[in-house]
Short mmCIF file of C-alpha atoms and ligand atoms in Angstrom, two decimals:
data_model
loop_
_atom_site.label_atom_id
_atom_site.label_comp_id
_atom_site.label_asym_id
_atom_site.label_seq_id
_atom_site.Cartn_x
_atom_site.Cartn_y
_atom_site.Cartn_z
CA MET A 10 105.11 -109.51 94.72
CA ILE A 11 108.73 -109.90 94.72
CA THR A 12 111.71 -107.90 95.00
CA THR A 13 114.38 -108.45 91.91
CA VAL A 14 117.53 -106.65 91.36
CA ILE A 15 119.16 -105.53 88.17
CA LEU A 16 123.23 -105.38 88.19
CA VAL A 17 124.98 -102.72 86.19
CA PHE A 18 128.36 -103.31 85.36
CA GLY A 19 130.57 -100.48 84.96
CA ARG A 20 132.33 -99.84 81.19
CA GLY A 21 135.18 -101.85 80.49
CA VAL A 22 133.65 -104.44 82.59
CA SER A 23 135.67 -107.77 81.82
CA ALA A 24 134.79 -111.44 80.38
CA GLN A 25 135.87 -112.81 83.56
CA ASP A 26 134.48 -110.36 86.66
CA ILE A 27 130.71 -110.86 84.80
CA GLU A 28 132.05 -114.34 84.87
CA ALA A 29 132.89 -114.42 88.09
CA ALA A 30 130.04 -112.64 89.43
CA SER A 31 127.48 -115.12 87.87
CA GLN A 32 129.73 -118.56 89.49
CA ARG A 33 128.39 -116.35 92.76
CA LEU A 34 125.10 -115.78 92.06
CA GLN A 35 124.85 -119.14 91.22
CA ALA A 36 126.18 -120.25 94.88
CA LEU A 37 123.99 -118.06 96.10
CA GLY A 38 121.01 -120.18 94.82
CA LEU A 39 119.84 -117.41 92.22
CA ALA A 40 118.75 -117.51 89.38
CA HIS A 41 119.95 -114.63 86.77
CA GLN A 42 120.47 -113.67 83.26
CA GLN A 43 122.80 -111.75 81.14
CA VAL A 44 121.87 -108.74 79.51
CA ARG A 45 123.06 -106.59 76.99
CA THR A 46 121.69 -102.84 76.59
CA GLN A 47 123.23 -100.95 74.25
CA SER A 48 124.93 -98.61 77.60
CA SER A 49 125.68 -101.20 79.52
CA MET A 50 125.81 -105.23 80.22
CA GLN A 51 123.39 -106.65 83.23
CA ILE A 52 122.17 -109.05 85.17
CA VAL A 53 119.14 -109.29 85.96
CA VAL A 54 118.40 -111.61 89.18
CA LEU A 55 115.35 -112.87 88.40
CA ASP A 56 114.26 -115.10 92.34
CA ASP A 57 112.86 -112.62 95.22
CA VAL A 58 115.76 -110.79 96.75
CA SER A 59 113.61 -109.05 99.14
CA THR A 60 116.27 -111.15 102.20
CA VAL A 61 119.56 -110.42 101.04
CA ALA A 62 121.82 -107.52 101.70
CA SER A 63 122.53 -104.54 98.87
CA HIS A 64 125.87 -104.90 100.23
CA VAL A 65 126.36 -108.20 98.93
CA PHE A 66 124.71 -107.29 95.43
CA THR A 67 127.34 -103.31 94.97
CA GLN A 68 129.95 -105.82 95.89
CA LEU A 69 129.81 -108.37 92.53
CA PRO A 70 133.28 -107.97 90.79
CA GLY A 71 132.51 -104.92 87.85
CA VAL A 72 129.22 -104.37 89.38
CA SER A 73 128.83 -100.77 89.28
CA LYS A 74 124.60 -100.26 90.93
CA ALA A 75 122.22 -102.34 91.73
CA ILE A 76 118.66 -101.68 91.09
CA ARG A 77 115.49 -102.89 93.27
CA VAL A 78 112.66 -103.53 92.06
CA ASP A 79 109.16 -104.82 92.82
CA SER A 80 108.66 -106.52 90.45
CA GLN A 81 108.22 -108.97 88.30
CA LEU A 82 108.88 -107.39 85.03
CA SER A 83 112.34 -106.11 86.28
CA LEU A 84 113.09 -104.84 82.54
CA THR A 85 110.17 -103.49 81.26
CA LEU A 86 109.61 -101.63 84.29
CA LYS A 87 113.05 -100.33 84.29
CA LYS A 88 113.73 -99.58 80.27
CA ALA A 89 115.54 -96.18 80.65
CA SER A 90 115.21 -95.45 77.10
CA ALA A 91 111.78 -95.26 74.51
CA CYS A 92 113.28 -94.58 71.08
CA ILE A 93 113.30 -97.10 69.10
CA ASN A 94 115.58 -95.75 65.63
CA LEU A 95 115.35 -97.98 62.57
CA ALA A 96 118.31 -97.76 60.15
CA ASN A 97 116.32 -95.48 57.51
CA GLY A 98 116.33 -93.02 61.20
CA THR A 99 112.77 -93.60 61.45
CA VAL A 100 111.59 -93.34 65.12
CA ILE A 101 109.62 -95.01 67.37
CA GLY A 102 108.54 -93.06 70.14
CA GLY A 103 109.96 -90.18 68.63
CA GLU A 104 107.77 -86.76 68.86
CA GLU A 105 106.18 -86.91 66.26
CA PRO A 106 103.17 -89.31 65.81
CA LEU A 107 104.76 -92.55 63.87
CA ILE A 108 102.47 -93.65 61.36
CA ILE A 109 101.98 -97.57 60.21
CA ALA A 110 100.19 -98.60 57.76
CA GLY A 111 99.13 -100.46 54.24
CA PRO A 112 97.37 -103.87 53.98
CA CYS A 113 96.24 -106.65 56.54
CA SER A 114 97.49 -109.08 53.70
CA VAL A 115 100.84 -109.39 51.09
CA GLU A 116 98.46 -110.06 48.04
CA SER A 117 101.43 -110.46 45.23
CA GLU A 118 104.57 -108.12 44.59
CA ALA A 119 103.24 -105.26 41.58
CA HIS A 120 99.83 -104.83 44.26
CA ILE A 121 102.60 -104.08 48.24
CA VAL A 122 104.65 -101.56 45.87
CA HIS A 123 101.94 -100.14 43.98
CA LEU A 124 99.90 -99.99 47.90
CA ALA A 125 103.52 -98.77 49.44
CA HIS A 126 104.20 -95.78 47.34
CA GLN A 127 100.65 -95.04 48.21
CA VAL A 128 100.46 -94.78 52.06
CA LYS A 129 104.31 -93.64 51.69
CA GLU A 130 102.41 -90.44 50.11
CA SER A 131 99.47 -90.45 52.41
CA GLY A 132 101.91 -89.92 55.05
CA ALA A 133 102.92 -94.01 57.31
CA ALA A 134 106.96 -94.15 58.17
CA ILE A 135 106.47 -97.70 58.04
CA LEU A 136 104.85 -100.51 55.80
CA ARG A 137 102.75 -103.27 57.15
CA GLY A 138 101.46 -106.42 55.59
CA GLY A 139 100.52 -109.95 56.48
CA ALA A 140 102.49 -112.77 54.64
CA PHE A 141 102.82 -115.32 57.81
CA LYS A 142 98.34 -115.55 58.76
CA PRO A 143 96.73 -116.20 62.11
CA ARG A 144 92.94 -117.19 60.53
CA THR A 145 90.27 -117.83 63.18
CA SER A 146 88.76 -120.15 60.15
CA PRO A 147 91.33 -121.77 58.22
CA TYR A 148 89.82 -122.21 55.53
CA ASP A 149 90.54 -118.24 54.21
CA PHE A 150 93.41 -116.85 53.57
CA GLN A 151 96.11 -118.19 55.64
CA GLY A 152 98.65 -115.21 53.47
CA LEU A 153 101.56 -115.92 51.18
CA GLY A 154 104.57 -116.52 53.19
CA ILE A 155 107.68 -116.38 52.93
CA GLU A 156 107.05 -115.63 49.50
CA GLY A 157 105.40 -112.46 50.69
CA MET A 158 107.75 -111.40 53.47
CA LYS A 159 109.86 -110.81 50.39
CA PHE A 160 107.67 -108.90 48.42
CA LEU A 161 107.75 -106.40 51.67
CA ALA A 162 111.12 -106.69 50.58
CA VAL A 163 110.33 -105.23 47.44
CA ALA A 164 108.49 -102.73 48.29
CA ARG A 165 111.15 -101.69 51.09
CA ALA A 166 113.65 -101.27 48.48
CA ALA A 167 111.34 -98.98 46.01
CA THR A 168 109.84 -96.47 49.01
CA GLY A 169 112.32 -96.87 51.84
CA LEU A 170 110.24 -97.90 53.72
CA PRO A 171 110.09 -99.86 56.79
CA VAL A 172 108.71 -103.29 57.08
CA VAL A 173 106.49 -104.03 59.54
CA SER A 174 105.15 -107.79 59.43
CA GLU A 175 104.49 -110.70 61.59
CA VAL A 176 105.55 -114.01 62.60
CA MET A 177 103.44 -117.38 64.16
CA ALA A 178 106.13 -119.63 64.60
CA PRO A 179 109.41 -119.30 66.28
CA ASN A 180 111.71 -120.44 62.56
CA GLN A 181 110.00 -117.88 60.92
CA VAL A 182 112.05 -115.01 63.09
CA ALA A 183 115.74 -116.86 60.82
CA GLU A 184 113.48 -116.92 57.73
CA SER A 185 112.00 -114.12 57.96
CA GLU A 186 115.24 -111.78 59.66
CA PRO A 187 116.43 -110.02 56.31
CA TYR A 188 112.62 -108.99 55.06
CA VAL A 189 111.44 -107.40 57.59
CA ASP A 190 112.88 -104.20 60.33
CA ILE A 191 109.95 -104.61 63.22
CA PHE A 192 108.58 -108.84 63.86
CA GLN A 193 105.30 -108.55 64.73
CA ILE A 194 103.39 -110.72 67.14
CA GLY A 195 100.41 -111.05 66.55
CA ALA A 196 97.33 -111.27 69.24
CA ARG A 197 96.85 -114.28 69.34
CA ASN A 198 100.79 -114.90 69.47
CA MET A 199 100.74 -113.34 72.33
CA TYR A 200 101.44 -115.96 75.29
CA ASN A 201 103.23 -118.12 72.42
CA TYR A 202 106.26 -118.29 75.69
CA ASP A 203 109.20 -120.18 72.63
CA LEU A 204 108.05 -117.81 69.83
CA LEU A 205 108.18 -114.83 72.11
CA LYS A 206 112.07 -116.50 73.23
CA GLU A 207 112.79 -116.20 69.57
CA VAL A 208 112.46 -112.73 69.17
CA GLY A 209 114.25 -111.98 71.91
CA ARG A 210 117.65 -113.71 70.80
CA ALA A 211 116.97 -111.37 67.15
CA ASN A 212 118.50 -107.97 67.02
CA LYS A 213 115.01 -106.29 65.48
CA PRO A 214 112.28 -104.86 66.75
CA VAL A 215 109.36 -105.98 68.21
CA LEU A 216 105.79 -104.31 67.65
CA LEU A 217 104.36 -106.96 70.19
CA LYS A 218 100.31 -107.23 70.39
CA ARG A 219 97.78 -107.56 72.64
CA ALA A 220 96.04 -110.65 73.00
CA MET A 221 92.57 -110.61 73.24
CA SER A 222 91.93 -111.57 76.46
CA ALA A 223 95.44 -110.38 77.92
CA THR A 224 94.61 -108.59 81.22
CA VAL A 225 97.69 -105.37 80.67
CA GLY A 226 100.43 -107.00 83.26
CA GLU A 227 100.94 -110.48 80.86
CA TRP A 228 100.53 -108.09 78.11
CA LEU A 229 103.62 -106.75 80.07
CA SER A 230 104.91 -109.82 80.94
CA SER A 231 104.91 -110.90 77.59
CA ALA A 232 107.17 -108.18 76.85
CA GLU A 233 108.98 -109.45 79.84
CA TYR A 234 109.86 -112.21 78.12
CA ILE A 235 110.93 -111.09 75.06
CA MET A 236 113.86 -108.70 76.15
CA LEU A 237 114.67 -111.24 78.87
CA GLU A 238 116.89 -113.15 75.89
CA GLY A 239 118.29 -109.69 75.71
CA ASN A 240 116.16 -107.78 72.78
CA LEU A 241 114.71 -104.30 74.51
CA GLN A 242 113.72 -102.91 71.72
CA VAL A 243 109.59 -104.15 72.15
CA VAL A 244 106.69 -101.60 70.91
CA LEU A 245 103.71 -102.94 72.40
CA CYS A 246 100.63 -102.57 70.36
CA GLU A 247 96.80 -101.93 72.48
CA ARG A 248 95.00 -103.71 69.17
CA GLY A 249 91.32 -104.49 71.68
CA ILE A 250 90.30 -106.71 73.68
CA ARG A 251 87.22 -108.93 73.90
CA THR A 252 84.07 -107.42 75.17
CA PHE A 253 80.50 -108.24 75.82
CA GLU A 254 80.05 -104.99 73.18
CA THR A 255 79.08 -106.93 69.64
CA HIS A 256 78.59 -103.23 68.30
CA THR A 257 82.53 -102.88 67.59
CA ARG A 258 84.75 -105.97 66.53
CA ASN A 259 86.71 -105.37 69.45
CA THR A 260 86.61 -102.82 72.40
CA LEU A 261 89.21 -100.03 71.76
CA ASP A 262 90.83 -100.37 75.88
CA LEU A 263 92.78 -96.51 75.65
CA ALA A 264 92.65 -96.80 78.84
CA SER A 265 95.07 -98.95 79.20
CA VAL A 266 97.95 -96.73 77.10
CA ALA A 267 98.05 -94.26 78.96
CA ALA A 268 98.01 -96.69 82.05
CA VAL A 269 101.52 -98.13 80.71
CA LYS A 270 102.44 -94.90 79.55
CA GLN A 271 102.61 -94.15 83.63
CA MET A 272 104.13 -97.98 84.24
CA CYS A 273 106.74 -98.04 81.56
CA GLN A 274 109.03 -96.11 79.17
CA LEU A 275 108.48 -98.79 76.03
CA PRO A 276 106.83 -97.10 73.13
CA VAL A 277 102.99 -98.22 72.63
CA ILE A 278 101.03 -98.13 69.46
CA VAL A 279 98.21 -98.47 69.30
CA ASP A 280 95.76 -100.09 66.43
CA PRO A 281 92.45 -98.51 65.63
CA SER A 282 91.90 -101.01 62.16
CA HIS A 283 91.26 -104.60 64.87
CA GLY A 284 90.52 -102.54 67.09
CA THR A 285 87.07 -101.25 66.02
CA GLY A 286 86.16 -103.70 62.89
CA ARG A 287 84.28 -100.19 61.59
CA PRO A 288 86.72 -98.14 58.87
CA GLU A 289 84.12 -94.80 59.80
CA LEU A 290 85.04 -95.40 63.49
CA ILE A 291 89.61 -95.44 62.62
CA LYS A 292 90.28 -90.85 62.58
CA PRO A 293 88.28 -90.76 65.58
CA MET A 294 89.84 -93.74 67.22
CA SER A 295 93.29 -93.05 66.17
CA LEU A 296 93.28 -89.02 66.96
CA ALA A 297 92.02 -90.04 70.73
CA ALA A 298 94.72 -92.88 71.12
CA ILE A 299 97.46 -89.69 70.46
CA ALA A 300 95.61 -87.77 73.23
CA ALA A 301 95.85 -90.93 75.15
CA GLY A 302 99.68 -90.39 75.07
CA ALA A 303 100.38 -93.76 72.59
CA ASP A 304 102.96 -93.04 69.84
CA GLY A 305 100.86 -93.76 67.06
CA VAL A 306 99.02 -96.37 65.18
CA MET A 307 98.73 -98.66 62.64
CA ILE A 308 95.79 -98.55 60.34
CA GLU A 309 94.65 -101.67 57.57
CA VAL A 310 95.05 -99.42 54.62
CA HIS A 311 93.91 -100.32 50.68
CA ASN A 312 93.61 -99.10 47.31
CA GLN A 313 90.28 -101.29 46.43
CA PRO A 314 88.78 -102.47 50.76
CA ALA A 315 85.76 -103.62 48.98
CA GLU A 316 88.37 -106.54 46.96
CA ALA A 317 90.53 -106.76 49.91
CA MET A 318 91.64 -111.34 50.22
CA SER A 319 91.30 -110.17 54.08
CA ASP A 320 90.25 -107.40 56.61
CA ARG A 321 88.23 -105.51 53.74
CA GLU A 322 85.19 -104.60 56.39
CA GLN A 323 87.65 -102.63 57.52
CA ALA A 324 90.77 -101.29 55.59
CA ILE A 325 90.50 -97.57 54.82
CA THR A 326 91.60 -95.36 51.86
CA PRO A 327 95.51 -94.29 51.06
CA ALA A 328 93.34 -90.97 50.97
CA ALA A 329 91.27 -91.72 54.47
CA LEU A 330 94.81 -91.94 55.77
CA ARG A 331 95.59 -88.59 54.56
CA GLU A 332 93.05 -86.98 56.57
CA ILE A 333 94.31 -88.82 59.80
CA THR A 334 98.05 -88.18 59.14
CA LEU A 335 97.18 -84.05 58.89
CA GLU A 336 95.00 -84.35 62.60
CA MET A 337 96.95 -86.81 64.05
CA ARG A 338 100.08 -83.79 62.81
CA ILE A 339 97.58 -81.00 64.60
CA LEU A 340 96.22 -82.35 67.82
CA ALA A 341 99.88 -83.77 68.29
CA ALA A 342 101.36 -80.58 67.66
CA THR A 343 98.49 -78.98 69.95
CA LEU A 344 99.17 -80.97 72.80
CA ARG A 345 102.77 -80.69 72.62
CA GLY A 346 102.30 -76.58 72.95
CA LYS A 347 103.93 -75.87 69.49
CA ASN A 348 100.42 -74.85 68.21
CA THR A 349 98.77 -71.89 68.26
CA PHE A 350 95.18 -71.35 70.02
CA PRO A 351 93.30 -69.91 68.70
CA HIS A 352 93.81 -70.96 65.39
CA LYS A 353 94.42 -70.20 61.93
CA PRO A 354 92.41 -72.76 59.29
CA VAL A 355 94.64 -75.59 58.42
CA VAL A 356 95.75 -74.55 54.84
CA ALA A 357 97.54 -76.52 52.56
CA GLY A 358 100.94 -74.85 52.31
CA SER A 359 100.90 -74.33 55.98
CA PRO A 360 103.57 -75.48 58.30
CA LEU A 361 100.96 -78.25 59.56
CA THR A 362 100.22 -79.48 55.82
CA SER A 363 103.03 -79.19 53.95
CA ALA A 364 105.31 -82.02 55.77
CA VAL A 365 102.15 -84.96 53.32
CA PRO A 366 102.91 -84.76 50.02
CA LYS A 367 100.12 -83.71 48.47
CA GLY A 368 98.48 -86.31 46.22
C1 PEP B 423 96.85 -108.23 61.90
O1 PEP B 423 98.14 -106.95 62.05
O2 PEP B 423 96.58 -108.22 61.20
C2 PEP B 423 96.80 -109.24 63.29
C3 PEP B 423 95.91 -110.52 62.56
O3 PEP B 423 96.21 -108.30 63.79
P1 PEP B 423 95.82 -109.09 65.63
O4 PEP B 423 96.72 -110.24 66.10
O5 PEP B 423 95.37 -108.14 66.19
O6 PEP B 423 94.42 -110.08 65.37
MN1 MN B 424 93.98 -107.88 59.78
#
């Protein structure tokens, strides 16, 4: 374990003060990184400072406080606020469980627009859809690429739903930026450090999936890579890990969700679609995810699951998504103590169900 320190500058600090503090750290031989958060300017010292006296840091020009952290996860563990606010008012990490839904792959403009309307009616607040697809076999459908990203933006304009989509290479980040609201880093790319740094320099939230073989520590280290570049809007996504069990596609590790929620403030989303690979398990595991403390779920939905161009075995219908939405809301309200017990049967038109449009 090493001890690092985060230097938080006071409001209105001058560029000269920051530069002077940086030069002093350099003279002390301490590697460091400047980070601009929503509320302050900070310098994160990356080297071990356990033998350096605190006044060395607090007396630096403009520094209002020096926070010592016994970990290499300085930013991940210390981030103060869980909430991420998207431009259209959607909150990630707020009171309501968030539903992200859509097809595994974007298939055509007409299809994604149609499905976006359907998932919105079923309670989704964010649309998902892969354009750059990391497929296990090179012979499988590889996605529509940037064309698919553009179709997602058309669906966003038609429905008002923000969009999350995966980028697989650093050069796809700037190229995709106009079309997405959240960058997804897929499980296979959680260790792609150049990609993590590139989305870390972007100005949009990042949904970071856990690699199928990653420990919780490695997952959080990847979040730290993104945040060190200045982008603190990281959302963690548990999507199951590989174990000896073959009954489910992956083993959905909800204990890690509860653990991460106790360690840090980053929002956590659970993906029961890849986590189980089985449509009939998606509802129970969505509810379990909320009970474990997740801020929401990401689910693959298709209007004709058997026809989906990728991951058709695990896709559920918009009608099945609607049922999950209703039950998740009831569960979340109960966990927050806002449901009455013993409660009346939930009927259409009650406060809990009326938020989901019929259809
Ligand atoms: C996906 O979301 O479609 C996907 C490829 O997920 P993962 O990276 O978790 O396998
Ligand atoms: Mn998929």
